[in-house]
């Protein structure tokens, strides 16, 4: 069973996400733990941030509560199992499908949800193993990026989705975007399902899907298309 820990100062945001849809159903396969960073801060204020050395705008996540929370997690993990400590942050490589595959093959995942101006660099230097950006923009906290990464990762674990083959046909799984899909009724508001999908000819249907995926990728993501055609 995969262990997934999320370190945050807003545990309700993460808990609400983990109790919805397929993520909730995956709890028989994934052991989720939401860790409140403030529980590891010094009383009585339980302060988790402080001003930066050298001056500057904003506040910085203090190292002590995060190191303590991390140590508490690590001491309870089974020895010899793989661990990745993930920090979503704008100043990192973009998270993609390959990243999700890599994380899905790990025994223990720990996520740190950042806030304020940033986190003390010693945290990043000493215990963070993987850093990802979810796009060229900045959010008010790391909870949403962490949930996004968890969702993209967990759905790749066999047994999480009702139909694992559905995940293997998604965008990026085979270096192409996904193509169009249709369901009943065959005709709606004079809009008709392509005849080939009604033909029952599996090879023609497969060829059509591949063609549509190639056309979609070429049109909307020429960067992916260029890599695919190498």
Short mmCIF file of N, CA and C in Angstrom, two decimals, residues 8-9 22 71 97 153 157 173:
data_model
loop_
_atom_site.label_atom_id
_atom_site.label_comp_id
_atom_site.label_asym_id
_atom_site.label_seq_id
_atom_site.Cartn_x
_atom_site.Cartn_y
_atom_site.Cartn_z
N UNK A 8 0.75 20.57 5.80
CA UNK A 8 0.04 21.80 5.46
C UNK A 8 -0.31 22.58 6.72
N UNK A 9 -0.57 23.88 6.57
CA UNK A 9 -1.12 24.66 7.67
C UNK A 9 -2.62 24.87 7.49
N UNK A 22 -12.87 9.71 -6.89
CA UNK A 22 -12.01 8.54 -6.98
C UNK A 22 -10.91 8.55 -5.92
N UNK A 71 10.61 14.40 10.39
CA UNK A 71 11.22 13.36 11.24
C UNK A 71 10.16 12.44 11.83
N UNK A 97 3.29 14.25 -17.20
CA UNK A 97 2.88 12.85 -17.08
C UNK A 97 4.02 11.96 -16.61
N UNK A 153 -1.15 11.51 -10.00
CA UNK A 153 -0.30 10.37 -9.64
C UNK A 153 -1.11 9.15 -9.24
N UNK A 157 -2.20 4.33 -10.45
CA UNK A 157 -2.00 3.10 -9.67
C UNK A 157 -3.13 2.12 -9.99
N UNK A 173 -0.20 9.71 -22.22
CA UNK A 173 0.24 8.36 -21.88
C UNK A 173 1.06 7.75 -23.01
#
